[in-house]
Coordinates of C-alpha atoms in Angstrom, one line a residue:
M1 CA 109.6 112.7 79.1
A2 CA 109.1 109.9 76.3
R3 CA 108.8 106.0 77.1
E4 CA 111.9 104.5 78.6
I5 CA 112.3 100.9 77.2
R6 CA 112.6 98.5 80.1
V7 CA 112.9 94.7 80.0
D8 CA 112.2 92.0 82.6
P9 CA 115.6 90.6 84.1
P10 CA 116.3 87.2 82.9
P11 CA 114.4 84.9 85.6
F12 CA 116.7 82.7 87.8
E13 CA 113.9 79.9 87.0
K14 CA 111.5 80.2 84.2
A15 CA 108.5 78.2 85.2
R16 CA 106.9 75.9 82.6
G17 CA 104.3 73.9 84.8
W18 CA 103.7 71.4 87.5
L19 CA 105.5 68.6 88.7
D20 CA 103.7 65.5 90.0
A21 CA 105.2 63.1 92.7
D22 CA 106.9 61.2 89.9
G23 CA 108.5 64.2 88.5
N24 CA 106.3 64.4 85.3
L25 CA 105.0 67.6 84.0
V26 CA 101.4 68.2 84.7
A27 CA 99.0 71.1 83.6
S28 CA 97.5 71.5 87.0
T29 CA 97.9 71.0 90.8
A30 CA 95.4 71.3 93.6
D31 CA 98.0 73.1 95.8
R32 CA 99.9 75.6 93.9
F33 CA 101.9 76.8 96.9
A34 CA 103.3 73.5 97.9
T35 CA 103.8 71.7 94.6
P36 CA 107.1 71.9 92.9
Y37 CA 107.0 73.4 89.5
A38 CA 109.1 72.6 86.4
I39 CA 111.6 75.2 84.9
Y40 CA 113.2 75.3 81.6
D41 CA 116.3 73.4 81.5
C42 CA 117.9 72.8 78.1
D43 CA 120.6 70.5 79.5
T44 CA 118.2 67.8 80.4
K45 CA 116.6 65.3 77.9
S46 CA 113.0 66.3 78.9
G47 CA 113.6 70.0 78.5
Y48 CA 112.8 70.9 82.1
G49 CA 114.0 70.5 85.7
H50 CA 112.6 71.5 88.9
S51 CA 112.3 74.6 91.0
T52 CA 114.7 74.7 94.0
R53 CA 111.6 76.3 96.2
T54 CA 108.0 76.1 96.0
V55 CA 105.7 79.3 95.7
G56 CA 104.9 79.1 99.4
E57 CA 108.3 79.3 100.3
K58 CA 109.6 82.0 98.0
G59 CA 106.5 84.0 97.0
L60 CA 105.2 85.2 93.5
Q61 CA 107.4 88.4 93.8
Y62 CA 110.2 86.9 92.2
L63 CA 108.3 85.6 89.1
N64 CA 107.7 87.5 85.8
L65 CA 104.2 87.9 84.4
D66 CA 104.4 85.1 82.1
D67 CA 105.7 82.7 84.7
V68 CA 102.6 83.6 86.9
V69 CA 100.3 82.9 83.9
A70 CA 102.1 79.7 83.4
L71 CA 101.6 78.6 87.1
G72 CA 97.8 79.2 86.6
F73 CA 97.4 82.3 88.9
T74 CA 94.5 84.5 87.9
T75 CA 95.0 88.3 87.5
R76 CA 93.0 89.0 90.7
E77 CA 94.9 86.4 92.5
Y78 CA 97.9 87.9 91.7
Q79 CA 96.8 91.5 92.5
A80 CA 95.7 90.3 95.8
I81 CA 99.0 88.6 96.6
M82 CA 101.2 91.3 95.5
H83 CA 98.9 94.0 97.3
Y84 CA 99.7 91.9 100.6
W85 CA 103.4 91.6 99.7
H86 CA 103.8 95.5 99.3
A87 CA 101.6 96.3 102.3
S88 CA 103.4 94.1 104.6
M89 CA 106.8 95.1 103.3
G90 CA 108.1 91.7 102.1
D91 CA 105.8 88.8 103.6
H92 CA 104.1 86.7 101.3
V93 CA 101.2 84.4 100.9
R94 CA 102.2 80.8 101.8
S95 CA 99.0 78.6 101.2
E96 CA 96.0 78.4 99.1
L97 CA 93.7 78.9 102.3
E98 CA 95.6 82.2 103.1
L99 CA 95.2 83.4 99.7
T100 CA 91.3 82.6 99.9
A101 CA 91.2 84.3 103.3
L102 CA 93.1 87.2 101.7
M103 CA 90.7 87.5 98.7
S104 CA 87.9 87.5 101.0
S105 CA 89.2 90.5 102.5
S106 CA 91.0 92.4 99.7
F107 CA 89.4 94.2 96.6
T108 CA 86.0 94.3 98.1
G109 CA 84.7 97.6 99.4
H110 CA 87.7 100.0 100.1
L111 CA 91.0 98.7 98.8
N112 CA 92.9 100.2 101.8
D113 CA 90.9 98.9 104.9
P114 CA 93.4 98.5 107.6
G115 CA 91.5 95.4 108.5
R116 CA 91.6 93.8 105.0
F117 CA 94.2 91.3 106.1
S118 CA 93.1 90.1 109.5
S119 CA 91.4 87.1 108.1
M120 CA 94.7 85.8 106.5
Y121 CA 96.7 86.6 109.7
D122 CA 93.9 84.4 111.5
I123 CA 94.3 81.5 109.1
R124 CA 98.0 81.6 109.4
D125 CA 98.0 81.4 113.2
R126 CA 95.7 78.3 113.1
A127 CA 97.8 76.7 110.6
E128 CA 100.9 76.9 112.3
R129 CA 99.3 75.4 115.3
A130 CA 97.6 72.6 113.5
V131 CA 98.5 68.9 114.0
S132 CA 98.3 68.3 110.2
S133 CA 98.7 70.8 107.3
E134 CA 96.6 68.8 104.9
R135 CA 93.8 70.9 106.0
F136 CA 95.1 74.0 104.5
G137 CA 96.0 72.8 100.8
D138 CA 92.3 73.2 99.4
R139 CA 92.7 75.3 96.2
A140 CA 89.6 77.3 95.1
Y141 CA 89.4 77.3 91.3
R142 CA 88.9 80.8 90.2
Q143 CA 88.0 82.0 86.5
E144 CA 90.1 84.6 85.0
I145 CA 88.3 88.1 84.8
R146 CA 87.5 87.5 81.2
D147 CA 87.9 85.4 78.2
E148 CA 88.4 88.2 75.7
E149 CA 91.7 89.5 75.1
I150 CA 92.6 93.1 74.5
Q151 CA 93.2 94.2 70.9
W152 CA 94.2 97.6 69.5
A153 CA 91.3 99.5 67.8
D154 CA 93.0 102.6 66.6
P155 CA 92.5 102.9 62.8
K156 CA 95.5 105.1 62.6
G157 CA 97.9 102.3 64.3
R158 CA 99.4 102.2 67.5
N159 CA 100.0 105.6 69.4
G160 CA 101.8 104.6 72.6
R161 CA 100.8 102.2 75.2
F162 CA 98.6 104.8 77.1
L163 CA 96.9 106.4 74.1
T164 CA 96.2 103.7 71.6
A165 CA 92.5 102.7 71.6
Y166 CA 91.7 99.2 72.8
V167 CA 88.9 96.8 73.0
F168 CA 88.1 93.6 74.5
A169 CA 87.5 91.2 71.7
K170 CA 87.7 87.6 70.7
T171 CA 88.1 88.4 67.2
A172 CA 90.0 91.1 65.4
P173 CA 88.1 94.6 65.6
T174 CA 87.2 96.6 62.8
T175 CA 88.2 100.4 62.2
A176 CA 84.4 101.1 63.2
I177 CA 85.0 100.0 66.7
Y178 CA 85.4 102.8 69.1
G179 CA 88.0 101.8 72.0
K180 CA 89.0 103.2 75.3
H181 CA 92.7 104.4 76.1
L182 CA 94.6 103.0 79.0
A183 CA 95.1 106.7 80.0
E184 CA 91.4 106.7 80.6
T185 CA 90.8 103.5 82.2
G186 CA 93.8 102.2 84.1
I187 CA 95.3 98.8 84.0
M188 CA 93.6 96.9 86.9
D189 CA 91.0 95.3 84.7
W190 CA 93.6 94.1 82.3
T191 CA 94.7 90.5 82.5
L192 CA 98.4 89.5 83.2
K193 CA 98.6 88.5 79.8
D194 CA 97.1 91.6 78.4
A195 CA 99.6 93.7 80.2
Y196 CA 102.4 91.6 79.2
D197 CA 101.4 91.4 75.3
W198 CA 101.0 95.1 75.4
G199 CA 104.6 95.7 76.4
F200 CA 104.6 96.2 80.2
T201 CA 107.1 94.5 82.2
T202 CA 106.4 92.9 85.6
E203 CA 107.9 96.0 87.6
E204 CA 105.8 98.6 85.4
Y205 CA 102.6 96.7 85.7
L206 CA 103.1 96.3 89.5
Y207 CA 103.8 99.9 90.0
M208 CA 100.8 101.0 87.9
L209 CA 98.6 98.5 90.0
L210 CA 99.9 99.8 93.3
F211 CA 99.2 103.4 92.4
E212 CA 95.6 102.4 91.6
I213 CA 95.4 100.3 94.9
A214 CA 96.9 103.4 96.8
S215 CA 94.2 105.6 95.5
D216 CA 91.4 103.1 96.5
G217 CA 90.7 102.4 93.0
R218 CA 89.8 105.9 92.0
D219 CA 93.2 106.9 90.0
H220 CA 95.7 105.4 87.9
V221 CA 98.9 106.1 85.9
R222 CA 97.8 108.2 82.9
S223 CA 101.0 108.3 80.8
E224 CA 104.7 107.1 80.2
E225 CA 105.9 110.5 81.9
E226 CA 104.1 109.6 85.1
L227 CA 105.2 106.0 84.9
N228 CA 108.7 107.3 84.8
I229 CA 108.1 109.5 87.9
L230 CA 107.2 106.3 90.0
F231 CA 110.4 104.4 88.6
Q232 CA 112.6 107.4 89.8
E233 CA 111.2 106.8 93.4
R234 CA 111.0 103.2 93.9
T235 CA 112.8 101.5 96.8
G236 CA 113.8 98.1 96.7
G237 CA 111.0 96.9 94.3
H238 CA 108.5 98.9 96.2
L239 CA 106.5 101.7 95.3
G240 CA 107.3 104.4 97.7
V241 CA 105.3 107.3 99.2
N242 CA 107.6 109.8 97.6
G243 CA 107.0 108.4 94.1
I244 CA 103.2 109.0 94.5
K245 CA 103.7 112.4 96.0
R246 CA 106.0 113.5 93.0
L247 CA 103.6 112.3 90.5
L248 CA 100.5 114.1 92.0
E249 CA 102.8 117.3 92.3
A250 CA 103.7 117.0 88.6
R251 CA 100.0 117.0 87.7
E252 CA 99.4 120.4 89.2
E253 CA 101.0 121.7 85.9
H254 CA 100.5 119.0 83.2
E255 CA 97.4 116.8 82.3
W256 CA 99.2 114.5 80.2
A257 CA 96.3 112.1 79.7
G258 CA 93.3 114.2 79.4
P259 CA 89.8 112.8 80.5
R260 CA 89.6 109.5 82.3
D261 CA 87.1 107.2 84.0
Y262 CA 86.7 107.8 88.0
R263 CA 86.0 104.2 88.8
Y264 CA 85.3 102.6 92.1
L265 CA 85.8 99.0 92.2
H266 CA 82.5 97.5 93.1
P267 CA 82.2 95.1 95.8
D268 CA 81.1 92.4 93.5
A269 CA 83.7 92.7 91.2
L270 CA 85.4 89.7 92.9
K271 CA 82.9 87.1 94.0
E272 CA 84.5 84.9 96.5
P273 CA 82.9 82.1 98.6
Y274 CA 82.1 83.0 102.2
L275 CA 85.0 82.1 104.3
D276 CA 84.0 80.8 107.8
L277 CA 87.0 81.0 110.1
Y278 CA 85.4 79.6 113.2
P279 CA 83.5 76.5 112.1
T280 CA 81.7 75.1 115.1
N281 CA 82.9 71.4 114.9
D282 CA 85.8 71.3 112.9
W283 CA 88.8 73.4 114.3
A284 CA 88.9 71.4 117.4
N285 CA 90.1 68.5 115.4
Y286 CA 92.9 70.3 113.8
L287 CA 94.4 72.7 117.0

């Protein structure tokens, strides 16, 4: 099977940035889940309108990768949010504090630890019973996983998305630089912008990411053929167990990608500040 050319469906709302209380376009916000965001609207004088719902109300699963980048979510934040959305079969992160709690329990140690979401559930339970929601809007400003962009390093030119050598570089690589192939490394450590620039749609990136999560970080999609298999078995935007099973069965006869890295995600890959769910003298003021 060769590559299937897929495109992201036209978004209902294309994100442009954030809106302040006066409706002006601003670069950032302290609460990405409760702040209205601007969308492109060529029928207005300013060139933008406002979203019908906030991210906390609708979730990130309805946005394309370029929209997620425009709204300032980092790759690890998006990975954690979509991990939770998939595992919960449709629930979504609703606040900055929920995201902090989720990231304190996700992508550390074993990815599929059954208790990884317990801290977020605990935060939500207390938030729903709080007198004021202002306590739950504090944003943690996180750095992107790297400054360098992925660039091709294959002296013979591009050889498909999974077999073209790439490097992490701030400047254009030379033919002398030896790169890795996506077939060897997997996509989890690529930024959202890297994946989008490399030609992966939001859905393609998501299925590849979820396959890596399902393997606890030890395995990844290795070829266009394997990606096509996952798409044959998707259900309602979710990667199903049958798709993973079919892909593994197909490998019994074909090793499309050749050698690869067996990578365990290191617990220090994401440095998240310690989250104290039970401060001694604080919760009583909000419950």
